[in-house]
Short mmCIF file of N, CA and C in Angstrom, two decimals:
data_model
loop_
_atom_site.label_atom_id
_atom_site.label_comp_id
_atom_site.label_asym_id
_atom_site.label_seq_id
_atom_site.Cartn_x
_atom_site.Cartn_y
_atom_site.Cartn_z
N UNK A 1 -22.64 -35.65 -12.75
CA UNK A 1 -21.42 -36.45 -12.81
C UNK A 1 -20.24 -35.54 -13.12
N UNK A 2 -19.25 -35.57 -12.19
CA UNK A 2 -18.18 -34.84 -12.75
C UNK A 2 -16.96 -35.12 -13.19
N UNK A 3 -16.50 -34.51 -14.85
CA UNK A 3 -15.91 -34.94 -15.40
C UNK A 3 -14.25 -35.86 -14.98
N UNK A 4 -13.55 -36.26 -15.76
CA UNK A 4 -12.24 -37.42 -15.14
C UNK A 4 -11.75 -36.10 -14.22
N UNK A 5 -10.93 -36.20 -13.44
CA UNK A 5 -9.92 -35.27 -12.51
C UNK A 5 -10.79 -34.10 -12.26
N UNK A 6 -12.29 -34.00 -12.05
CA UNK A 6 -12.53 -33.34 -11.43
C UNK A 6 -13.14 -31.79 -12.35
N UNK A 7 -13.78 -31.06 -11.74
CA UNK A 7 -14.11 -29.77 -12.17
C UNK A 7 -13.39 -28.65 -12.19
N UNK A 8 -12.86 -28.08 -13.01
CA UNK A 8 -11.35 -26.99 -12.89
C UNK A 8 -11.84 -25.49 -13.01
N UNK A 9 -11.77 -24.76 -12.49
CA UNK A 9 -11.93 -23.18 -12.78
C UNK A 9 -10.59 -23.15 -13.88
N UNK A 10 -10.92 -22.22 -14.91
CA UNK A 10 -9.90 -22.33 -15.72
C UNK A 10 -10.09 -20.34 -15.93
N UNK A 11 -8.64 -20.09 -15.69
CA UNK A 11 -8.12 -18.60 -15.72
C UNK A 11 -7.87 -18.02 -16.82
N UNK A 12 -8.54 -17.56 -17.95
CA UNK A 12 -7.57 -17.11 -19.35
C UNK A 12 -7.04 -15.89 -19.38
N UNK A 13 -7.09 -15.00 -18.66
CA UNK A 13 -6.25 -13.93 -18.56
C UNK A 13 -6.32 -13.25 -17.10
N UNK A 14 -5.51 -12.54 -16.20
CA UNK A 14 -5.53 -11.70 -15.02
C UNK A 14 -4.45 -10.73 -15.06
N UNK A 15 -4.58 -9.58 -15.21
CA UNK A 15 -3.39 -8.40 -14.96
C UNK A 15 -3.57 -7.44 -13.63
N UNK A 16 -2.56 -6.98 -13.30
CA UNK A 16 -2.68 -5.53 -12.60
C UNK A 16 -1.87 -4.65 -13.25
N UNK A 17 -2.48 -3.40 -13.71
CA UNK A 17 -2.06 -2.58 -14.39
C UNK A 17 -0.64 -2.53 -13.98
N UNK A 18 0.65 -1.48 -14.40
CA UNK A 18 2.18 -1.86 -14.53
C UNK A 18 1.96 -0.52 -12.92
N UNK A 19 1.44 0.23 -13.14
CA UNK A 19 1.55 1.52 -11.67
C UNK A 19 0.83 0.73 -10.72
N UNK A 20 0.36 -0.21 -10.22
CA UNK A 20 -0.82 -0.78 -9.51
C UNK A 20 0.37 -1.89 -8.98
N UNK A 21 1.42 -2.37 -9.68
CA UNK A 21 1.77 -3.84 -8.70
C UNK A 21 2.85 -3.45 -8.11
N UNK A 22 2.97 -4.30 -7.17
CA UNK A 22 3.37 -4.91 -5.90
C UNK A 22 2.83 -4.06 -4.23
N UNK A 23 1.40 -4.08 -4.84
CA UNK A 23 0.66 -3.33 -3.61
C UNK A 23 -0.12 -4.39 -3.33
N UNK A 24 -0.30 -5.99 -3.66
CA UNK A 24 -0.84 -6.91 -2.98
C UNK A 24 -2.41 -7.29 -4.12
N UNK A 25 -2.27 -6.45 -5.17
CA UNK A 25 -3.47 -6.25 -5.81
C UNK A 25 -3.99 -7.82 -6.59
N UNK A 26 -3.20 -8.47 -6.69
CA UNK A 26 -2.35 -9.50 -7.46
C UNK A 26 -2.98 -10.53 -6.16
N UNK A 27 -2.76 -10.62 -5.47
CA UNK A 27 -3.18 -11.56 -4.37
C UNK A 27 -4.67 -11.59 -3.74
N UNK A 28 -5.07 -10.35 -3.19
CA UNK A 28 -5.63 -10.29 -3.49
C UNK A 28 -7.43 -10.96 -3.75
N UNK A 29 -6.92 -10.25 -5.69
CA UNK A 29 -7.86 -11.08 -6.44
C UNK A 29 -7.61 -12.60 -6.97
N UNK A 30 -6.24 -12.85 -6.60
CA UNK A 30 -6.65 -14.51 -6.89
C UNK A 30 -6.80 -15.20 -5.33
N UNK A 31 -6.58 -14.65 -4.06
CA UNK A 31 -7.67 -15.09 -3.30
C UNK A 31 -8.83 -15.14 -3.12
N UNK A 32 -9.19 -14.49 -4.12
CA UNK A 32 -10.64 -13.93 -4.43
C UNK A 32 -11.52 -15.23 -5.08
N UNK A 33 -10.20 -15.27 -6.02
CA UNK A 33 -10.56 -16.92 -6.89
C UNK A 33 -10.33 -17.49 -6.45
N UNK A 34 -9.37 -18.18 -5.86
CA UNK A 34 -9.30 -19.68 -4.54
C UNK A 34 -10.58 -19.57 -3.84
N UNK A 35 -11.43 -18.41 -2.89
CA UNK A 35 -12.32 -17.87 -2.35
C UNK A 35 -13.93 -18.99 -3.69
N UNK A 36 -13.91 -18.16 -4.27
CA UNK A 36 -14.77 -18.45 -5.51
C UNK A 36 -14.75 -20.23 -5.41
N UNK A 37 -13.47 -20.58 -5.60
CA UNK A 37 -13.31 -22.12 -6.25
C UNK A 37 -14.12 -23.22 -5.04
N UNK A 38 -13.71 -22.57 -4.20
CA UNK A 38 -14.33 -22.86 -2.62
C UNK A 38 -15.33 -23.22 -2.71
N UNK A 39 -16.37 -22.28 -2.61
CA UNK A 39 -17.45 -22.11 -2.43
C UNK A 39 -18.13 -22.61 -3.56
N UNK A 40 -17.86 -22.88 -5.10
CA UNK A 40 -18.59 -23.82 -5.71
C UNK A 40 -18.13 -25.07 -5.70
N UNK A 41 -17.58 -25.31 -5.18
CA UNK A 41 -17.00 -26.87 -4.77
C UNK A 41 -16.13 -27.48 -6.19
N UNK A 42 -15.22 -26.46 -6.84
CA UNK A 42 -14.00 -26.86 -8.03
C UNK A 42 -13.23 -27.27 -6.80
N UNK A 43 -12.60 -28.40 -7.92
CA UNK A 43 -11.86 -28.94 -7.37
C UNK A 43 -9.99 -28.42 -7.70
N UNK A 44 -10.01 -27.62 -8.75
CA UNK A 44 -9.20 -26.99 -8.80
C UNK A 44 -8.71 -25.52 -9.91
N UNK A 45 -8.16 -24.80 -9.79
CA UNK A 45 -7.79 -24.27 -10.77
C UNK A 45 -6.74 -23.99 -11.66
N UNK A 46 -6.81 -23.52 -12.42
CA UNK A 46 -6.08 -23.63 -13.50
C UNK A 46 -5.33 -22.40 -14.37
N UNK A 47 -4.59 -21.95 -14.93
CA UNK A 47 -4.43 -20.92 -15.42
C UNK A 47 -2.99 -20.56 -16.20
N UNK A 48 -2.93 -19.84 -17.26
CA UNK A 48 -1.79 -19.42 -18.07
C UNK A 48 -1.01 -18.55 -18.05
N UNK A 49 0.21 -18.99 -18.14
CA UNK A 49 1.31 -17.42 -17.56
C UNK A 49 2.34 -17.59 -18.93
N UNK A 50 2.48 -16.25 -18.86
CA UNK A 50 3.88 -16.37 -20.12
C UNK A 50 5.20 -16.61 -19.46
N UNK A 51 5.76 -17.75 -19.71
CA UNK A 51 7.28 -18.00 -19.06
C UNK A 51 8.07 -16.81 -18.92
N UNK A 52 8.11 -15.93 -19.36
CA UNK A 52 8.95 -14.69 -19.07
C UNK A 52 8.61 -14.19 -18.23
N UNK A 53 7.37 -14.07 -17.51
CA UNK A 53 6.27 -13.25 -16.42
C UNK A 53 7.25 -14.22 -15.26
N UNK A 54 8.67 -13.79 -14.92
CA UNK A 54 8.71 -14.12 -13.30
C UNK A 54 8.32 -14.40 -11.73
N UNK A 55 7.83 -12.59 -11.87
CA UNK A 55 7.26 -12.37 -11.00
C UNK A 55 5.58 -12.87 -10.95
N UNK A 56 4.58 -13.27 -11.72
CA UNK A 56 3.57 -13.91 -11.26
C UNK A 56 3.68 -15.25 -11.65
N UNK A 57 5.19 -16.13 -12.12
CA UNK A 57 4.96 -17.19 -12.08
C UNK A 57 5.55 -17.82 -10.63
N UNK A 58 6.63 -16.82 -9.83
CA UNK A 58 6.81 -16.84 -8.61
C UNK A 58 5.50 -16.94 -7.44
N UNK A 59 4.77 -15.92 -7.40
CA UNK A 59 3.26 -15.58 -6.86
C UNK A 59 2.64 -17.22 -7.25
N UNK A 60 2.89 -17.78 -8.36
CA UNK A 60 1.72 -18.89 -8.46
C UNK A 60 2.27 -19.89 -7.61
N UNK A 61 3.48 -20.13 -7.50
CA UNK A 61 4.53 -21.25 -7.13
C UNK A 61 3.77 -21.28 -5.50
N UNK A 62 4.12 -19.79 -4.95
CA UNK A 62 3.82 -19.96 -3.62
C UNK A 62 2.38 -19.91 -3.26
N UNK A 63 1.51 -20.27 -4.42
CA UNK A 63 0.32 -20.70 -3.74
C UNK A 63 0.01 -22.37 -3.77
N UNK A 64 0.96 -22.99 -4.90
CA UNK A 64 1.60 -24.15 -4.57
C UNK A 64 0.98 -24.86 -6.28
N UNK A 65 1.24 -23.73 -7.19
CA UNK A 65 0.95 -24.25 -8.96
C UNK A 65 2.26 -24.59 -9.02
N UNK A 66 1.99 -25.81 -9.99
CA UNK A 66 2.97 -26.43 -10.39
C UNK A 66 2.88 -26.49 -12.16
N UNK A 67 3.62 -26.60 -12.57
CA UNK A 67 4.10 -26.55 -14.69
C UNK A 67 2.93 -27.82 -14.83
N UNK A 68 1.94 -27.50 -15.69
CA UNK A 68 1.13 -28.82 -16.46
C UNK A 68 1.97 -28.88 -18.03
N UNK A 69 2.67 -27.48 -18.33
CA UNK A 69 2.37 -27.60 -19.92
C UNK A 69 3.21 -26.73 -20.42
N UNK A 70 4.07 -26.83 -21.63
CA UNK A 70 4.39 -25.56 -22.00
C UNK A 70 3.97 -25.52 -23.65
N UNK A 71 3.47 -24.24 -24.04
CA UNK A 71 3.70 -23.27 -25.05
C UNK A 71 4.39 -23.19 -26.04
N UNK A 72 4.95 -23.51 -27.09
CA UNK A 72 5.49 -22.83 -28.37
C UNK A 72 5.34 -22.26 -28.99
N UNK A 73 6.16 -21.37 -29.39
CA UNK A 73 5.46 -20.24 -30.65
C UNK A 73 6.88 -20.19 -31.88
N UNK A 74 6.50 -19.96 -33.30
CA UNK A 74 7.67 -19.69 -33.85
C UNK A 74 7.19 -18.25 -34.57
N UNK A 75 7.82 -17.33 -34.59
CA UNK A 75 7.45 -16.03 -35.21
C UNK A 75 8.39 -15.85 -36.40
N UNK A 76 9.63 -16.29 -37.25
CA UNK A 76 10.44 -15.83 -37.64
C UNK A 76 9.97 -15.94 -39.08
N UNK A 77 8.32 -16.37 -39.74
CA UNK A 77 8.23 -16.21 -40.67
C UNK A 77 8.91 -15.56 -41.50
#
């Protein structure tokens, strides 16, 4: 039985080293994971970006992620 909305691949971390990007490395391996999600029959995935990360929250947009959630943090103890 699978759970309400389905079975989610869930992402907790993905980098390409800082000398390594914008050579496609980034794409890639999360076609790699769309690839993956496929083939076990998830119905979707999922995953966390730090709002400041532009450039791979751009990359997610155009694979067609959309905002579930945001984050707070307070540090100014």
């Amino acid at each position: 039985m699978k759970p309400p909305g389905g079975e989610v691949l869930f992402v907790d971390s993905m980098a390409v080293e800082e000398g390594y990007r914008g050579r496609g490395i980034g794409r890639e391996l999360f076609d790699a994971l769309l690839q993956l999600c496929r083939e076990r029959g998830y119905d979707g995935l999922e995953l966390q970006v730090n709002a400041r990360n532009q450039a791979a929250r751009a990359m997610y947009e155009k694979y067609g992620f959309t905002e579930k959630s945001v984050n707070m943090e307070f540090l100014g103890i």
